[in-house]
Short mmCIF file of C-alpha atoms in Angstrom, two decimals:
data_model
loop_
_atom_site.label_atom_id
_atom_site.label_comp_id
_atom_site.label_asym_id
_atom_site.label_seq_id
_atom_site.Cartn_x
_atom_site.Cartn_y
_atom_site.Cartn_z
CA UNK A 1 0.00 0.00 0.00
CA UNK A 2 1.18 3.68 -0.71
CA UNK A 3 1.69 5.89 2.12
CA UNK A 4 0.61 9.27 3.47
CA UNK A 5 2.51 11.49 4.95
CA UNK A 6 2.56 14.80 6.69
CA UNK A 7 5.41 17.66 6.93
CA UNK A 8 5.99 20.50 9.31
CA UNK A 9 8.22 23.08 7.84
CA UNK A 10 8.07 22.42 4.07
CA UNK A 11 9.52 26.27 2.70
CA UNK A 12 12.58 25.43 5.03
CA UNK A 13 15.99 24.48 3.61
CA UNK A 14 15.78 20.86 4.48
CA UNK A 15 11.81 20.72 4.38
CA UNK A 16 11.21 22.18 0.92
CA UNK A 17 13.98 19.85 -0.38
CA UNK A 18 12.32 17.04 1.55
CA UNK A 19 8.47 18.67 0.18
CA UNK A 20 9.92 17.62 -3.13
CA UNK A 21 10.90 14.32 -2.74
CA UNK A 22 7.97 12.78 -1.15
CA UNK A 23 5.91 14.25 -3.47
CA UNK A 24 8.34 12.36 -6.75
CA UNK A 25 8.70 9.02 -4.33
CA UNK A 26 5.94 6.75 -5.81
CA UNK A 27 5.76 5.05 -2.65
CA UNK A 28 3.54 7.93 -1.45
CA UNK A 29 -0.04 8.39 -2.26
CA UNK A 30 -0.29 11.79 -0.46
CA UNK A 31 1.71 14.43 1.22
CA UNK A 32 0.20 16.86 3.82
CA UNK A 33 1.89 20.11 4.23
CA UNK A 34 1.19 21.78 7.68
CA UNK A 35 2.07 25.73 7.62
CA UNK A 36 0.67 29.06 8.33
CA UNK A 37 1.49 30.21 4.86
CA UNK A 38 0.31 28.57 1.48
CA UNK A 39 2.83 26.83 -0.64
CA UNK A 40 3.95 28.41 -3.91
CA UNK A 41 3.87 24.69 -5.90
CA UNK A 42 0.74 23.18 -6.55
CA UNK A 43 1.27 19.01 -7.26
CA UNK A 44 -2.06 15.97 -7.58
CA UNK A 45 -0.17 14.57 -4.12
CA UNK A 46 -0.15 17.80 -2.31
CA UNK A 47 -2.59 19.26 -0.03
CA UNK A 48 -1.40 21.98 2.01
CA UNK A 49 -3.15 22.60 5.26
CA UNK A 50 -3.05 25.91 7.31
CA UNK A 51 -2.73 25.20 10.93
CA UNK A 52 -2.05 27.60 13.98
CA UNK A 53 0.24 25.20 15.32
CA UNK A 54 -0.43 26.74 18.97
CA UNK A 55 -4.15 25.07 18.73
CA UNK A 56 -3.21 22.30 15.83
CA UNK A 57 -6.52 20.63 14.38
CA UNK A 58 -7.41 16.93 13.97
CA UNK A 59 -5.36 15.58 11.75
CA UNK A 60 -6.19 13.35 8.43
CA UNK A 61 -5.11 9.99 8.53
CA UNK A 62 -1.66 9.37 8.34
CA UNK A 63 0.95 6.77 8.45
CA UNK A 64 4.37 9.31 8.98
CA UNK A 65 5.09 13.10 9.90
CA UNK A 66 8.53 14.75 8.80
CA UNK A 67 9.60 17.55 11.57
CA UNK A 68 11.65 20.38 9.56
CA UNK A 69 10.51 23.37 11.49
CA UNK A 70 13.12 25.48 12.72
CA UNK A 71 14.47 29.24 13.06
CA UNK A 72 16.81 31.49 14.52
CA UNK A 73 17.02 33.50 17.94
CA UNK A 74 17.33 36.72 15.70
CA UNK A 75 14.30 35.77 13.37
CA UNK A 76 12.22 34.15 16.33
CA UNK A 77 12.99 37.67 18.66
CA UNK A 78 13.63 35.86 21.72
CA UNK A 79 14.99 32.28 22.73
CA UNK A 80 11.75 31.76 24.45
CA UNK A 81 10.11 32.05 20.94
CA UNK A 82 12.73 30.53 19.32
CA UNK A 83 12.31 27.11 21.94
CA UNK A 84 8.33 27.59 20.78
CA UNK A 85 9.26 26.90 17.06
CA UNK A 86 11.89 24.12 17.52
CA UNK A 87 10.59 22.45 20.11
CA UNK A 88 6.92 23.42 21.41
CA UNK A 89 5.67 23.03 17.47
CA UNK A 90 7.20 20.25 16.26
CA UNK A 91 6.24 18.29 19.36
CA UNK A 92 2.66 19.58 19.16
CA UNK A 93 3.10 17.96 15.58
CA UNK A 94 4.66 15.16 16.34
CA UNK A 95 1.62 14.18 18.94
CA UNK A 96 -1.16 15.47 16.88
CA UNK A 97 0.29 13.11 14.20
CA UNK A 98 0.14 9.79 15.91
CA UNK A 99 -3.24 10.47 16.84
CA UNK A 100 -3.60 10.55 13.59
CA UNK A 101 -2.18 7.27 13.24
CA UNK A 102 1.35 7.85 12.59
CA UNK A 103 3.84 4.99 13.16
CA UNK A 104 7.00 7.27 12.10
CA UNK A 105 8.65 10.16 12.78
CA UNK A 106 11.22 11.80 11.27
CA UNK A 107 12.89 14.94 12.72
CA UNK A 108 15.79 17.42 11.61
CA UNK A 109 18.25 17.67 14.63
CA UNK A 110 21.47 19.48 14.81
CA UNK A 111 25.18 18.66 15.39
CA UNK A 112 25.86 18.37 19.03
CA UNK A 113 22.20 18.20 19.95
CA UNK A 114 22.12 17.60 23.95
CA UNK A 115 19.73 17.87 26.39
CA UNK A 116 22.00 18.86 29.14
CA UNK A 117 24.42 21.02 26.87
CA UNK A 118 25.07 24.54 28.47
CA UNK A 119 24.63 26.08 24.68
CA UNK A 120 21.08 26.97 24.19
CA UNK A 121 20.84 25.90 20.63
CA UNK A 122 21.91 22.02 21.06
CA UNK A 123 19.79 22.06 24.32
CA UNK A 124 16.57 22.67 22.68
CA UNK A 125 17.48 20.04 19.92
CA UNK A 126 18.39 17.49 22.47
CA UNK A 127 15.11 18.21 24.28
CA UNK A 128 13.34 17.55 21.46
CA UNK A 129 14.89 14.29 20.65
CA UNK A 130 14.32 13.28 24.00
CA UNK A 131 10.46 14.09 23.92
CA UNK A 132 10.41 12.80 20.64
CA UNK A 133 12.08 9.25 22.35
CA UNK A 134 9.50 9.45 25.19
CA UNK A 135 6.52 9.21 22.75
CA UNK A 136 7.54 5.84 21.57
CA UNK A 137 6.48 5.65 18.14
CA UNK A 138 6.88 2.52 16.09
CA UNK A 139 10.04 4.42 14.37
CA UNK A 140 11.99 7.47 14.53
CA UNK A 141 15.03 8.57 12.58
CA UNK A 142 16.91 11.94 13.87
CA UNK A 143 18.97 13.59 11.39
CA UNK A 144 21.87 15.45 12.80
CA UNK A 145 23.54 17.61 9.88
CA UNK A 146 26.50 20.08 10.70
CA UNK A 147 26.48 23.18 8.94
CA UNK A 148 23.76 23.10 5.90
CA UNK A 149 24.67 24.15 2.54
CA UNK A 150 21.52 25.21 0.15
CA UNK A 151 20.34 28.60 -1.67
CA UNK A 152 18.20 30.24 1.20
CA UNK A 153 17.68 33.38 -1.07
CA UNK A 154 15.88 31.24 -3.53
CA UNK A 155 13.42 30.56 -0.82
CA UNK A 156 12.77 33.69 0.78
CA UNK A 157 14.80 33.38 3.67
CA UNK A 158 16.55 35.84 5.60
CA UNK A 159 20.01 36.43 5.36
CA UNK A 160 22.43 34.96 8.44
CA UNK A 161 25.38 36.86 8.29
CA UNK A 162 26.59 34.31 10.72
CA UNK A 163 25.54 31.66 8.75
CA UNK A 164 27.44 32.61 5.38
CA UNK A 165 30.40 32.97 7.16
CA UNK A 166 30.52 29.53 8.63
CA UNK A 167 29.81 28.49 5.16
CA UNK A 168 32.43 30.02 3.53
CA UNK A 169 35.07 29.15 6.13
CA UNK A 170 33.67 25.21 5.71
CA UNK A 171 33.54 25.51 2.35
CA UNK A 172 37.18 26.55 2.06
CA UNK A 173 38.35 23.86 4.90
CA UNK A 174 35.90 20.95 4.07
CA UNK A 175 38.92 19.01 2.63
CA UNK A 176 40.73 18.83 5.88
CA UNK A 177 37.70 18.36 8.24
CA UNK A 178 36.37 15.01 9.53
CA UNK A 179 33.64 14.33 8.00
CA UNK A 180 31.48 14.58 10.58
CA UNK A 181 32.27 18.18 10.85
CA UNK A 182 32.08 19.08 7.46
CA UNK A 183 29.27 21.58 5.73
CA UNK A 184 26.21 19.26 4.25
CA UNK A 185 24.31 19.87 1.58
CA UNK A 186 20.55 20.40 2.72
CA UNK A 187 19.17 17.48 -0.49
CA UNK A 188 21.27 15.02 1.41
CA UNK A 189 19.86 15.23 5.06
CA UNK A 190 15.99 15.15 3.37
CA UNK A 191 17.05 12.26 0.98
CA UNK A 192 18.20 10.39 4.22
CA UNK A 193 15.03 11.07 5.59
CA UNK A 194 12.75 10.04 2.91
CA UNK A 195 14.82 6.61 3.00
CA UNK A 196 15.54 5.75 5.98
CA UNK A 197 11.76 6.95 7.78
CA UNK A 198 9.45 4.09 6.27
CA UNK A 199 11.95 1.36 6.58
CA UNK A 200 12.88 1.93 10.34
CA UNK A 201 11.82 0.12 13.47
CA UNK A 202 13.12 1.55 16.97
CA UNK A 203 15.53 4.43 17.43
CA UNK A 204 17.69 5.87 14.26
CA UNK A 205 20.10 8.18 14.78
CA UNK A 206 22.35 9.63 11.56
CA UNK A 207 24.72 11.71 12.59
CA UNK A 208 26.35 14.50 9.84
CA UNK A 209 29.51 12.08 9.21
CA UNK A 210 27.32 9.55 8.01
CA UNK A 211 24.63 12.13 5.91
CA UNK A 212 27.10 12.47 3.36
CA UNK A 213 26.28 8.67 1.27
CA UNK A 214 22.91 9.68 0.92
#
């Protein structure tokens, strides 16, 4: 049987790359987009639902969810709204989905995502693998890329000065970085998704070394 699927964070870097390639697998009969903004592609698998994820509605029947949503303290204002996006939402997704009878999860992480770290950034991604953990689902794959390489303009998205920079310097010393340190393209860490997801019982964990053979 084909699946359906839902995704949280679709115009992102990772998620509209991801967007794309559920909608071309053939293994999928239908793809869910959750957002507060409409899409700008149109596709037969695609319905694109607008959700305040603060009060999320009852959810269509669905047999995985794909977790891309994400921001930055700048963009987000505050890191109490920033912790709302990266963590509050996609858990609110991630439960609203297996009520909707979702066996698997799939969620973007970070590099050096930790619970207990004292950097706010890998804290919140650690909490949310944790929660994630504690839900139990029949599968769950956690995707930790290092620094993501993709064309943010093309999609709208602000520019972090911060961001470029780390790009450019990885860019420039990729070649003598381990690999699990070493910039990833954005099309790799939502191709490992899309693969690994449907096909994984238990706990998953890929970290950026090991996103590179996909």
């Amino acid at each position: 049987m084909r699946r359906t699927v839902a995704i949280a964070g679709a115009t992102g870097l990772v998620g509209s790359h991801l967007l794309n390639s559920l909608l071309t697998d053939p293994a999928i009969e239908k793809v869910y987009a959750l957002g507060r903004k409409p899409l700008t592609i149109s596709h037969e698998k695609l319905t694109f639902i607008h959700v305040n994820f603060d009060a999320l509605p009852t959810l269509p029947p669905l047999d995985e969810v794909y977790l891309a949503l994400g921001t930055t303290i700048k963009v987000a204002g505050s890191k109490e709204a920033f912790s709302k996006v990266d963590f509050t939402y996609n858990l609110a997704v991630a439960k609203a989905a297996l009520v909707a009878g979702a066996k698997k999860i799939g969620v973007v992480s970070s590099i050096g995502a930790d619970a207990h770290s004292n950097s706010f950034y890998p804290q919140i991604k650690g909490q949310l693998e944790d929660a994630l953990k504690a839900l139990k689902p029949e599968g769950l794959v956690i995707v930790r890329p290092s620094i993501l390489l993709g064309d943010r303009k093309s999609l709208g998205q602000p520019t972090r000065r911060g961001e470029e920079i780390s790009i450019a310097l990885a860019k420039l010393f990729n070649p003598f970085l381990p690999k699990a340190f070493r910039a990833i393209e954005a099309t790799k860490v939502a191709n490992a998704l899309r693969v690994e997801v449907p096909k994984t019982t238990g706990v998953l964990m890929i970290d950026s070394a090991h996103l590179h053979q996909y």
